[in-house]
Amino acid sequence: MQKSLAAPTGTAIRNPIQALARWRDEFKEIFSARVRERQLGFRYTWYLGALTLGTFSIQLITGLLLMLYYHPSIPQGYADMKDLHFVVSSGVFLRNLHRWSAHAMVFLVFAHMAKVFYRGAYRPPRELNWVVGVCLLLLTLLASYTGYLLPWDQLSYWGTTVGSSIISSTPFIGEKLRFILLGGHTVNANALLRFYVLHVVILPLAVILLVAIHLWRLHKDGGMYVEHEKNVEKR
Amino acid sequence: MSEPEKKNLAASNDEASFLSRRQFFVKLGAGSLAITGAGATVFAVQYLSPNVLYEPSPIVGVGRPEHFPIDSVTLDPRAAIFVVHAQKGFYAMSSVCTHLGCLTVWRQDEGIIACPCHGSTFRPDGKVIGGPAPRPLQWLKMWIGNDGNLMVDRSANIASESEYVQL
Amino acid sequence: MTSDPKAPHEIALPQPIEEEKSIPYWEMLFRETIAIELLASVLVWIALWWNAPLELLADPQQTPKLAKAPWYFTGLQELLHYFPPFVAGIILPTLIVVALVVVPFFNVNIKDENLWVHHKSQRLAILGIVLAALTVLLIRFDAWDALLPVWLIAIFMGIAAANEGRRDRGFRRWLSSKPLSFWIMTWFLMEAVVLTSVGTFFRGPGWSWIWPW
């Protein structure tokens, strides 16, 4: 069933698509050579997974750029926000894009999950991928929550105060957990630094790792789900 | 018992002891990993818990008693405490909402203490009137310092209505 | 994984793909790229016109009159308004996550079987008990807005049960063919939408009820 889409080895490559197709052999763990048209019908997926990945890419790019002007300290973090708004060229645009794209990402992750559920695309052999997806949902929410503190404005501070107080309501270990998360008894400089490290290093790395597993499993489990058919692997 | 049977027995004994040796090392390995994991967890928790905090002192002076007229509730936002001068005397309460840590405010016109976050309301003695707060506002140790100022230790919790400061 | 044509599981199955149109993978990438670009241009447009909120410098000495979380947490905030923090903030989210994780591991979800096809009266009785228990619980905590989706779903489940066995192709037939997991997930999503909307649009200072207009 394997069809080589690339021009046969040794012949000239006539167009960029053929060049891409030859590369495809390097990526065959991720892409099938051919997909059924039904798998791509807009009404089956609404492209929610791809769009979520798109917003995540925007987050990575804008986030990396924002890091160049942001210091995770008090009150410098807030001053950097003001600088982004009024001093840095296009700073306010990048911050806006980072924020609105984050909102879009959260919405899309939820929508993707609902769509996958209603199509029954969690069925075997896709159980593992469903669980990976739930983990990605949690990581997305955590990334939003940690990012929320970084501007160090009133909403950040009190949102994080309330959020971390929820943790301390856990019996027995709650206070200790909150202390470790914040690095103090109140939301302060330690908390800002910890949330910053979580937001820019730990959570994005975890998301990238899980997205890689998510896409790889998607391919292994037969590509995008098609209802009421046996999922035969087609290559 | 015949010779071959004995041999078989010996062989199976050997096998049993071989397996148990393997099992021993598996257990040794798993045990070492568990101990290492537990140790790493303890170290991680210790490392993540700062030993020195640059947080303000819990003991604050809130001012001279004459500044608080009788039947008044005064919020000291700097220290996040209420100083109340009731008929029975002075007392101090934390203004941190017992629900989720927002700072409550005194609403003079309604005569209640209210939390802006989730709508809890309290009486001036700290009792919960409404909203999701699970406990009354925390009463704090208060005394008159050597310089005549009212002092509050924000880390010293006392039971509601247990102590009043008299002049 | 590799396409060995002799792989046994491929031989047994009848003609899966030949009648159907298939397209090369770059067409898929192309379409997905277009979709992402469209979304990106919409987001760029939004980012050019609307600024991300930035309030005053954080002041640990004063809680703002209205500290509202971004919309995806207002549902949680609404729950926190009604229930103790440990219940609303720890137990309920944990239960939701566990429920989501186990979805593909229950046979009932995989078989996709109409809820009302067997043991109908027994299941109606269970539905009644659950409905009564949830109603009492939510009223006990004054969580009227969380009660709304409970009753909506129960009514639709009742309609589905009453129409069990229909053979036409209408809405009621469609409702009656739904499995239990459909109802639970739809209930969860409706709760999420209702609580999020109430938290976002109908709550003012001190988390009091306001009208958005």
Coordinates of C-alpha atoms in Angstrom, one line a residue:
Chain A
M1 CA 0.0 0.0 0.0
Q2 CA 3.0 2.2 0.4
K3 CA 3.0 4.6 -2.5
S4 CA 6.0 6.7 -3.0
L5 CA 4.9 10.2 -3.9
A6 CA 8.3 11.4 -4.4
A7 CA 9.8 11.3 -7.8
P8 CA 11.8 8.0 -8.2
T9 CA 15.2 8.3 -6.8
G10 CA 17.6 9.6 -9.4
T11 CA 15.1 11.5 -11.4
A12 CA 15.0 15.3 -11.3
I13 CA 12.7 16.9 -8.9
R14 CA 10.3 19.0 -11.0
N15 CA 8.5 21.1 -8.4
P16 CA 8.6 22.0 -4.7
I17 CA 5.9 19.7 -3.8
Q18 CA 7.8 16.7 -5.1
A19 CA 10.8 17.9 -3.1
L20 CA 8.5 18.0 -0.1
A21 CA 7.2 14.6 -0.9
R22 CA 10.7 13.2 -0.9
W23 CA 11.1 14.7 2.5
R24 CA 8.0 12.9 3.5
D25 CA 9.9 9.7 4.0
E26 CA 11.7 11.4 6.8
F27 CA 8.4 12.3 8.4
K28 CA 6.5 9.1 7.8
E29 CA 6.0 8.6 11.5
I30 CA 3.8 11.7 11.5
F31 CA 2.1 11.9 8.2
S32 CA 0.3 9.4 6.1
A33 CA 1.1 9.5 2.4
R34 CA -2.6 9.8 1.6
V35 CA -5.6 10.6 3.7
R36 CA -9.2 9.9 2.9
E37 CA -11.1 12.9 1.9
R38 CA -13.7 12.2 4.5
Q39 CA -11.1 12.6 7.2
L40 CA -10.6 16.1 6.1
G41 CA -14.2 17.2 5.7
F42 CA -14.7 20.4 7.6
R43 CA -17.8 19.1 9.3
Y44 CA -16.0 16.2 10.9
T45 CA -13.3 18.0 12.8
W46 CA -13.9 21.7 12.3
Y47 CA -10.1 21.7 12.2
L48 CA -10.1 22.3 15.9
G49 CA -7.0 20.3 16.6
A50 CA -5.0 22.1 13.9
L51 CA -6.3 25.5 15.1
T52 CA -5.3 24.7 18.7
L53 CA -1.8 23.9 17.5
G54 CA -1.9 27.2 15.5
T55 CA -2.7 29.2 18.6
F56 CA 0.0 27.4 20.6
S57 CA 2.5 28.3 17.9
I58 CA 1.4 31.9 18.2
Q59 CA 1.9 31.7 22.0
L60 CA 5.4 30.3 21.6
I61 CA 6.5 33.0 19.1
T62 CA 4.8 36.0 20.9
G63 CA 5.9 34.6 24.3
L64 CA 9.5 34.3 23.3
L65 CA 9.5 37.9 22.0
L66 CA 7.7 39.2 25.1
M67 CA 10.4 37.5 27.3
L68 CA 13.0 39.9 25.8
Y69 CA 11.4 42.9 27.6
Y70 CA 10.0 41.2 30.7
H71 CA 11.8 41.0 34.1
P72 CA 10.1 38.7 36.6
S73 CA 10.5 41.0 39.6
I74 CA 8.4 43.5 41.6
P75 CA 7.5 46.1 40.6
Q76 CA 9.7 45.9 37.4
G77 CA 7.3 43.4 35.9
Y78 CA 4.5 45.9 35.9
A79 CA 6.7 48.6 34.6
D80 CA 7.7 46.3 31.7
M81 CA 4.0 46.0 30.9
K82 CA 3.7 49.8 30.8
D83 CA 6.9 49.9 28.6
L84 CA 5.4 47.3 26.3
H85 CA 2.2 49.4 26.0
F86 CA 3.9 52.8 25.5
V87 CA 7.6 52.5 24.7
V88 CA 8.4 49.3 22.8
S89 CA 7.6 49.3 19.1
S90 CA 4.7 46.9 18.5
G91 CA 5.0 45.8 22.2
V92 CA 1.3 46.4 22.9
F93 CA 0.4 44.4 19.7
L94 CA 2.5 41.4 20.8
R95 CA 1.1 41.5 24.3
N96 CA -2.5 41.7 22.9
L97 CA -1.9 38.9 20.5
H98 CA -0.4 36.7 23.3
R99 CA -3.4 37.4 25.5
W100 CA -6.2 37.0 22.9
S101 CA -4.5 33.9 21.4
A102 CA -4.3 32.4 24.9
H103 CA -8.1 32.9 25.3
A104 CA -8.6 31.4 21.8
M105 CA -6.4 28.4 22.7
V106 CA -8.4 27.7 25.9
F107 CA -11.6 27.9 24.0
L108 CA -10.3 25.7 21.1
V109 CA -9.0 23.0 23.5
F110 CA -12.4 22.7 25.1
A111 CA -14.2 22.7 21.7
H112 CA -11.7 20.1 20.4
M113 CA -12.4 17.9 23.4
A114 CA -16.2 18.2 23.0
K115 CA -16.0 17.5 19.2
V116 CA -13.8 14.5 19.7
F117 CA -16.2 13.2 22.4
Y118 CA -19.4 13.7 20.4
R119 CA -17.8 11.9 17.4
G120 CA -16.8 9.0 19.6
A121 CA -13.2 9.5 18.5
Y122 CA -11.9 8.4 21.9
R123 CA -12.8 4.8 21.2
P124 CA -10.0 2.1 21.1
P125 CA -7.3 2.2 19.9
R126 CA -7.4 5.9 20.7
E127 CA -7.7 5.8 24.5
L128 CA -4.2 6.8 25.2
N129 CA -4.5 9.8 22.9
W130 CA -7.7 10.9 24.7
V131 CA -5.9 10.8 28.0
V132 CA -3.0 12.8 26.5
G133 CA -5.6 15.3 25.3
V134 CA -7.0 15.6 28.8
C135 CA -3.5 16.3 30.2
L136 CA -3.0 18.9 27.5
L137 CA -6.3 20.6 28.6
L138 CA -5.0 20.8 32.1
L139 CA -1.6 22.1 31.0
T140 CA -3.3 24.8 28.9
L141 CA -5.3 25.9 31.9
L142 CA -2.2 25.9 34.2
A143 CA -0.3 27.9 31.6
S144 CA -3.1 30.5 31.5
Y145 CA -3.2 30.6 35.3
T146 CA 0.5 31.1 35.8
G147 CA 0.7 33.6 32.9
Y148 CA -2.0 35.6 34.6
L149 CA 0.2 36.6 37.5
L150 CA 3.1 37.9 35.4
P151 CA 1.8 41.5 34.6
W152 CA 1.6 42.0 38.4
D153 CA -1.4 44.2 38.2
Q154 CA -4.4 44.2 40.6
L155 CA -6.2 41.4 38.8
S156 CA -3.1 39.2 38.6
Y157 CA -2.3 39.6 42.3
W158 CA -5.8 39.0 43.6
G159 CA -6.6 36.3 41.1
T160 CA -3.5 34.4 42.2
T161 CA -4.2 35.1 45.9
V162 CA -7.7 33.5 45.5
G163 CA -6.4 30.6 43.3
S164 CA -3.6 29.7 45.7
S165 CA -6.0 30.0 48.7
I166 CA -8.1 27.2 47.1
I167 CA -5.0 25.0 47.3
S168 CA -4.6 25.7 51.0
S169 CA -8.2 24.5 51.6
T170 CA -6.9 20.9 51.1
P171 CA -7.0 19.2 54.4
F172 CA -3.7 18.5 56.2
I173 CA -1.2 19.4 53.4
G174 CA -3.0 22.4 51.9
E175 CA -1.0 25.1 53.7
K176 CA 2.3 23.4 52.9
L177 CA 1.4 22.9 49.3
R178 CA 0.5 26.6 49.0
F179 CA 3.8 27.6 50.7
I180 CA 5.8 25.5 48.3
L181 CA 3.9 26.8 45.2
L182 CA 4.3 30.4 46.3
G183 CA 7.6 30.2 48.0
G184 CA 6.1 32.2 50.9
H185 CA 3.0 32.9 52.9
T186 CA 1.7 35.5 50.5
V187 CA 1.9 36.1 46.8
N188 CA 5.3 37.9 46.6
A189 CA 8.5 38.1 44.6
N190 CA 9.2 34.3 45.1
A191 CA 5.7 33.5 43.8
L192 CA 6.2 35.7 40.7
L193 CA 9.5 34.0 39.9
R194 CA 8.1 30.5 40.4
F195 CA 5.1 31.3 38.2
Y196 CA 7.4 32.8 35.6
V197 CA 9.6 29.6 35.4
L198 CA 6.5 27.4 35.2
H199 CA 5.0 29.6 32.6
V200 CA 8.0 30.1 30.3
V201 CA 9.9 26.8 30.7
I202 CA 8.2 23.9 32.5
L203 CA 4.7 24.1 31.1
P204 CA 5.6 24.9 27.5
L205 CA 8.1 22.0 27.4
A206 CA 5.5 19.7 28.8
V207 CA 3.0 20.9 26.2
I208 CA 5.5 20.4 23.4
L209 CA 6.3 16.9 24.6
L210 CA 2.6 15.9 24.9
V211 CA 1.7 17.5 21.6
A212 CA 4.4 15.4 19.9
I213 CA 3.0 12.3 21.5
H214 CA -0.5 13.4 20.6
L215 CA 0.3 13.8 16.9
W216 CA 2.4 10.6 16.8
R217 CA -0.4 8.6 18.3
L218 CA -2.9 10.2 16.0
H219 CA -0.9 8.9 13.1
K220 CA -0.3 5.5 14.6
D221 CA -4.0 5.0 15.4
G222 CA -5.0 5.6 11.8
G223 CA -5.2 9.3 11.3
M224 CA -8.2 11.4 11.9
Y225 CA -11.2 9.4 13.1
V226 CA -13.9 8.2 10.6
E227 CA -17.1 7.0 12.1
H228 CA -18.6 3.6 11.7
E229 CA -15.7 2.0 10.1
K230 CA -13.0 -0.3 11.2
N231 CA -9.8 1.7 11.6
V232 CA -7.5 0.0 9.2
E233 CA -4.1 1.4 8.9
K234 CA -3.6 2.8 5.5
R235 CA -0.3 3.9 4.3
Chain B
M1 CA 13.4 -42.1 45.8
S2 CA 15.2 -43.1 42.6
E3 CA 18.3 -41.5 41.3
P4 CA 16.7 -39.5 38.5
E5 CA 14.0 -38.2 40.8
K6 CA 16.7 -36.9 43.1
K7 CA 18.4 -35.3 40.3
N8 CA 15.2 -33.6 39.2
L9 CA 14.6 -32.4 42.7
A10 CA 18.1 -31.0 42.9
A11 CA 17.7 -29.3 39.5
S12 CA 14.4 -27.7 40.6
N13 CA 16.0 -26.6 43.9
D14 CA 18.7 -24.9 41.9
E15 CA 16.1 -23.3 39.7
A16 CA 14.2 -22.1 42.7
S17 CA 17.3 -20.6 44.3
F18 CA 18.2 -19.0 41.0
L19 CA 14.8 -17.4 40.7
S20 CA 14.9 -16.3 44.3
R21 CA 18.3 -14.7 43.7
R22 CA 16.9 -12.9 40.7
Q23 CA 13.9 -11.9 42.7
F24 CA 16.2 -10.7 45.4
F25 CA 18.0 -8.4 43.1
V26 CA 14.8 -7.1 41.5
K27 CA 13.6 -6.3 44.9
L28 CA 16.9 -4.7 45.9
G29 CA 16.8 -2.6 42.8
A30 CA 13.2 -1.6 43.2
G31 CA 13.8 -0.9 46.9
S32 CA 16.8 1.3 46.1
L33 CA 14.8 3.2 43.5
A34 CA 12.0 3.8 46.0
I35 CA 14.4 5.0 48.7
T36 CA 16.1 7.3 46.2
G37 CA 12.7 8.6 45.0
A38 CA 11.5 9.3 48.5
G39 CA 14.8 11.0 49.4
A40 CA 14.7 13.1 46.3
T41 CA 11.1 14.1 47.2
V42 CA 12.1 15.2 50.6
F43 CA 15.0 17.2 49.3
A44 CA 12.8 18.8 46.6
V45 CA 10.2 19.8 49.2
Q46 CA 13.0 21.2 51.4
Y47 CA 14.6 23.0 48.5
L48 CA 11.3 24.5 47.4
S49 CA 10.4 25.8 50.9
P50 CA 12.4 29.0 51.6
N51 CA 14.0 29.1 55.0
V52 CA 14.3 32.9 55.1
L53 CA 11.4 35.1 54.0
Y54 CA 11.6 38.8 53.5
E55 CA 8.1 39.4 54.7
P56 CA 7.1 42.2 57.1
S57 CA 7.1 41.6 60.8
P58 CA 3.9 40.2 62.2
I59 CA 3.9 42.7 65.1
V60 CA 2.6 46.1 64.2
G61 CA 1.6 49.2 66.1
V62 CA -1.7 50.6 65.0
G63 CA -1.8 53.9 66.8
R64 CA -3.0 55.5 70.0
P65 CA -6.3 54.2 71.5
E66 CA -7.7 57.7 71.5
H67 CA -7.8 57.7 67.7
F68 CA -10.5 55.0 67.7
P69 CA -13.8 56.4 68.9
I70 CA -16.2 54.1 70.7
D71 CA -18.4 51.8 68.4
S72 CA -16.0 52.3 65.5
V73 CA -14.5 49.8 63.1
T74 CA -11.3 51.0 61.5
L75 CA -9.5 49.2 58.7
D76 CA -5.7 49.4 58.8
P77 CA -5.0 48.4 55.2
R78 CA -1.2 48.5 55.7
A79 CA -1.4 45.7 58.3
A80 CA -4.6 44.1 56.9
I81 CA -6.4 44.3 60.2
F82 CA -9.5 45.8 61.7
V83 CA -9.2 47.7 64.9
V84 CA -12.6 47.8 66.7
H85 CA -13.5 49.8 69.7
A86 CA -16.6 48.2 71.1
Q87 CA -18.5 48.8 74.4
K88 CA -16.5 46.0 76.0
G89 CA -13.1 47.3 74.8
F90 CA -10.7 47.2 72.0
Y91 CA -10.0 44.2 69.8
A92 CA -8.2 43.4 66.5
M93 CA -9.3 41.1 63.7
S94 CA -7.6 40.1 60.5
S95 CA -9.3 41.6 57.5
V96 CA -8.3 38.6 55.4
C97 CA -11.4 36.8 54.3
T98 CA -11.6 33.3 55.7
H99 CA -12.9 32.1 52.4
L100 CA -10.2 32.7 49.9
G101 CA -7.9 35.4 51.2
C102 CA -9.3 38.6 49.7
L103 CA -9.2 41.7 51.9
T104 CA -12.5 42.6 53.4
V105 CA -13.7 46.2 53.9
W106 CA -15.9 48.0 56.4
R107 CA -19.1 49.4 55.0
Q108 CA -20.0 52.2 57.4
D109 CA -23.4 52.8 56.0
E110 CA -24.6 49.2 56.2
G111 CA -22.6 48.4 59.4
I112 CA -21.1 45.3 58.0
I113 CA -17.7 44.0 56.9
A114 CA -17.9 42.7 53.3
C115 CA -15.6 40.8 51.0
P116 CA -15.5 42.0 47.4
C117 CA -14.4 38.7 45.9
H118 CA -17.2 36.2 46.6
G119 CA -19.7 38.3 48.6
S120 CA -19.1 37.1 52.2
T121 CA -20.4 39.5 54.8
F122 CA -19.5 39.7 58.5
R123 CA -20.7 41.4 61.7
P124 CA -18.2 43.8 63.4
D125 CA -17.4 41.0 65.8
G126 CA -16.3 38.9 62.9
K127 CA -19.3 36.5 62.8
V128 CA -20.4 35.4 59.3
I129 CA -23.7 36.9 58.2
G130 CA -23.8 35.6 54.7
G131 CA -21.8 34.3 51.7
P132 CA -19.4 31.4 51.4
A133 CA -17.0 32.3 54.2
P134 CA -16.6 29.1 56.4
R135 CA -15.3 30.8 59.6
P136 CA -15.6 34.1 61.4
L137 CA -12.8 36.7 60.8
Q138 CA -9.7 35.7 62.8
W139 CA -9.3 37.6 66.1
L140 CA -5.7 38.6 66.8
K141 CA -3.7 39.2 70.0
M142 CA -3.7 42.9 71.0
W143 CA -2.1 44.8 73.8
I144 CA -1.0 48.3 74.8
G145 CA 2.7 48.7 74.2
N146 CA 5.2 50.6 76.4
D147 CA 4.8 53.7 74.4
G148 CA 1.0 53.7 74.8
N149 CA 0.3 52.5 71.3
L150 CA -2.1 49.6 70.5
M151 CA 0.0 46.7 69.3
V152 CA -1.2 43.7 67.3
D153 CA 0.6 40.4 66.7
R154 CA -0.8 39.2 63.3
S155 CA 0.6 35.7 63.8
A156 CA -1.1 35.2 67.2
N157 CA -4.6 33.9 66.7
I158 CA -7.0 34.1 69.6
A159 CA -10.6 32.8 69.9
S160 CA -13.4 35.2 69.0
E161 CA -14.5 37.4 71.9
S162 CA -12.0 35.9 74.2
E163 CA -10.0 39.1 75.1
Y164 CA -10.7 42.8 75.1
V165 CA -8.1 45.5 75.7
Q166 CA -9.3 47.9 78.3
L167 CA -7.6 51.3 78.9
Chain C
M1 CA 2.7 0.3 11.4
T2 CA 4.7 -0.3 8.2
S3 CA 2.5 -1.4 5.4
D4 CA 3.3 -5.1 5.0
P5 CA 0.5 -6.2 2.6
K6 CA 0.5 -9.6 4.3
A7 CA -0.4 -8.2 7.7
P8 CA -3.2 -10.5 8.8
H9 CA -5.5 -7.8 10.2
E10 CA -5.6 -6.1 6.8
I11 CA -6.5 -9.2 4.8
A12 CA -9.7 -10.0 6.7
L13 CA -11.3 -6.6 6.3
P14 CA -13.5 -5.8 3.4
Q15 CA -12.4 -3.1 0.9
P16 CA -12.0 -0.1 3.1
I17 CA -10.6 2.6 1.0
E18 CA -10.7 2.0 -2.7
E19 CA -14.2 3.4 -3.4
E20 CA -13.5 6.5 -1.4
K21 CA -11.6 9.5 -2.6
S22 CA -8.2 9.9 -1.0
I23 CA -6.0 12.9 -1.2
P24 CA -2.3 13.3 -0.7
Y25 CA -1.0 14.4 2.7
W26 CA 0.2 17.8 1.5
E27 CA -3.3 18.6 0.6
M28 CA -4.2 18.0 4.3
L29 CA -1.3 20.2 5.4
F30 CA -2.3 22.8 2.9
R31 CA -5.9 23.0 4.2
E32 CA -4.8 23.0 7.8
T33 CA -2.3 25.8 7.1
I34 CA -5.1 27.8 5.5
A35 CA -7.3 27.3 8.5
I36 CA -4.5 28.3 10.9
E37 CA -3.7 31.4 8.8
L38 CA -7.3 32.5 8.8
L39 CA -7.5 32.1 12.6
A40 CA -4.2 33.9 12.9
S41 CA -5.4 36.9 10.8
V42 CA -8.5 37.1 12.9
L43 CA -6.4 37.1 16.1
V44 CA -4.1 39.8 14.7
W45 CA -7.1 41.9 13.8
I46 CA -8.4 41.6 17.3
A47 CA -5.0 42.3 18.8
L48 CA -4.7 45.5 16.7
W49 CA -8.0 46.8 17.9
W50 CA -8.5 45.6 21.5
N51 CA -5.9 46.0 24.2
A52 CA -5.3 43.3 26.7
P53 CA -6.5 44.6 30.1
L54 CA -3.9 46.0 32.4
E55 CA -5.1 47.4 35.8
L56 CA -3.2 49.3 38.4
L57 CA 0.0 48.0 40.0
A58 CA -0.7 45.1 42.3
D59 CA -1.6 46.4 45.8
P60 CA -1.6 43.8 48.5
Q61 CA -3.4 46.3 50.8
Q62 CA -6.5 46.6 48.7
T63 CA -8.7 44.1 47.0
P64 CA -10.4 45.6 44.0
K65 CA -14.2 45.9 44.2
L66 CA -14.6 43.3 41.5
A67 CA -11.8 40.7 41.1
K68 CA -13.0 38.7 38.2
A69 CA -11.0 35.9 36.7
P70 CA -10.7 35.5 32.9
W71 CA -13.8 33.9 31.4
Y72 CA -12.5 30.3 31.6
F73 CA -12.3 30.5 35.4
T74 CA -15.5 32.4 36.1
G75 CA -17.4 29.1 36.2
L76 CA -15.0 28.0 38.9
Q77 CA -15.5 31.3 40.7
E78 CA -19.2 30.9 40.5
L79 CA -18.9 27.4 42.1
L80 CA -16.6 29.0 44.8
H81 CA -19.4 31.4 45.6
Y82 CA -21.7 28.5 46.5
F83 CA -19.6 25.7 47.8
P84 CA -16.8 25.4 50.3
P85 CA -13.4 26.0 48.7
F86 CA -12.3 22.4 49.1
V87 CA -15.4 21.1 47.4
A88 CA -15.6 23.7 44.6
G89 CA -11.9 24.2 44.1
I90 CA -10.4 20.7 44.7
I91 CA -12.9 17.9 44.8
L92 CA -15.2 18.9 41.9
P93 CA -12.3 19.7 39.4
T94 CA -10.6 16.4 40.4
L95 CA -13.8 14.5 39.8
I96 CA -14.2 16.2 36.4
V97 CA -10.7 15.3 35.4
V98 CA -11.1 11.7 36.6
A99 CA -14.4 11.4 34.8
L100 CA -12.8 12.7 31.6
V101 CA -9.8 10.4 31.8
V102 CA -11.9 7.3 32.2
V103 CA -14.2 8.0 29.3
P104 CA -12.6 5.6 26.8
F105 CA -12.1 2.8 29.4
F106 CA -15.8 2.1 30.0
N107 CA -17.5 -0.4 27.8
V108 CA -20.7 1.5 28.0
N109 CA -19.0 4.5 26.3
I110 CA -17.6 2.3 23.6
K111 CA -20.7 0.4 22.8
D112 CA -22.6 3.6 22.2
E113 CA -25.8 1.9 23.3
N114 CA -29.1 3.7 23.6
L115 CA -29.7 4.4 27.3
W116 CA -33.3 3.5 27.3
V117 CA -33.3 0.3 25.3
H118 CA -33.0 -2.0 28.4
H119 CA -34.3 -1.8 31.9
K120 CA -36.2 1.4 31.1
S121 CA -38.3 1.7 34.2
Q122 CA -35.4 0.9 36.5
R123 CA -33.2 3.5 34.8
L124 CA -36.1 6.1 34.9
A125 CA -36.2 5.4 38.7
I126 CA -32.5 6.0 39.0
L127 CA -32.8 9.2 37.0
G128 CA -35.6 10.3 39.3
I129 CA -33.5 9.7 42.4
V130 CA -30.4 11.4 41.0
L131 CA -32.5 14.3 39.9
A132 CA -34.1 14.7 43.4
A133 CA -30.8 14.4 45.2
L134 CA -29.1 17.0 43.0
T135 CA -32.1 19.3 43.3
V136 CA -32.1 19.1 47.1
L137 CA -28.3 19.5 47.3
L138 CA -28.1 22.5 44.9
I139 CA -31.1 24.3 46.6
R140 CA -29.5 23.7 50.0
F141 CA -26.5 25.7 48.7
D142 CA -28.7 28.2 46.9
A143 CA -27.0 27.3 43.6
W144 CA -30.0 28.1 41.4
D145 CA -28.1 28.7 38.2
A146 CA -26.4 25.3 38.5
L147 CA -29.8 23.7 38.9
L148 CA -31.0 24.9 35.5
P149 CA -28.9 22.5 33.4
V150 CA -29.8 19.7 35.7
W151 CA -33.5 20.1 35.0
L152 CA -33.0 20.8 31.3
I153 CA -31.0 17.6 30.8
A154 CA -33.5 15.6 32.9
I155 CA -36.4 16.9 30.8
F156 CA -34.6 16.0 27.5
M157 CA -33.8 12.6 29.0
G158 CA -37.4 12.1 29.8
I159 CA -38.4 13.0 26.2
A160 CA -35.8 10.6 25.0
A161 CA -37.2 7.8 27.2
A162 CA -40.8 8.5 26.1
N163 CA -39.7 8.3 22.4
E164 CA -37.7 5.1 22.8
G165 CA -38.2 2.8 19.8
R166 CA -39.2 5.5 17.3
R167 CA -38.2 4.6 13.8
D168 CA -38.6 7.9 12.0
R169 CA -35.6 10.3 11.5
G170 CA -36.6 13.3 13.5
F171 CA -35.1 15.1 16.5
R172 CA -36.9 12.9 19.1
R173 CA -35.7 9.7 17.4
W174 CA -32.1 11.2 17.5
L175 CA -32.5 12.1 21.2
S176 CA -33.8 8.6 22.1
S177 CA -30.8 7.0 20.5
K178 CA -28.2 8.6 22.8
P179 CA -26.1 6.7 25.3
L180 CA -25.5 7.7 29.0
S181 CA -22.1 9.2 28.3
F182 CA -23.7 11.6 25.8
W183 CA -26.1 12.8 28.6
I184 CA -23.4 13.2 31.2
M185 CA -21.0 15.1 28.9
T186 CA -23.8 17.3 27.6
W187 CA -24.8 18.1 31.2
F188 CA -21.2 18.9 32.1
L189 CA -20.8 21.2 29.1
M190 CA -24.1 22.9 29.8
E191 CA -23.1 23.5 33.4
A192 CA -19.8 24.9 32.2
V193 CA -21.6 27.2 29.7
V194 CA -24.3 28.4 32.2
L195 CA -21.9 28.9 35.2
T196 CA -19.3 30.7 32.9
S197 CA -21.9 32.9 31.4
V198 CA -23.4 33.8 34.8
G199 CA -19.9 34.4 36.2
T200 CA -18.9 36.6 33.3
F201 CA -22.0 38.6 32.6
F202 CA -24.3 38.5 35.6
R203 CA -21.9 39.2 38.5
G204 CA -20.9 42.6 39.9
P205 CA -19.1 44.0 42.8
G206 CA -19.0 41.6 45.8
W207 CA -20.2 38.8 43.4
S208 CA -23.7 40.2 43.6
W209 CA -26.2 39.5 40.9
I210 CA -26.4 42.2 38.2
W211 CA -28.0 42.5 34.8
P212 CA -25.5 43.0 32.0
W213 CA -27.6 45.7 30.2

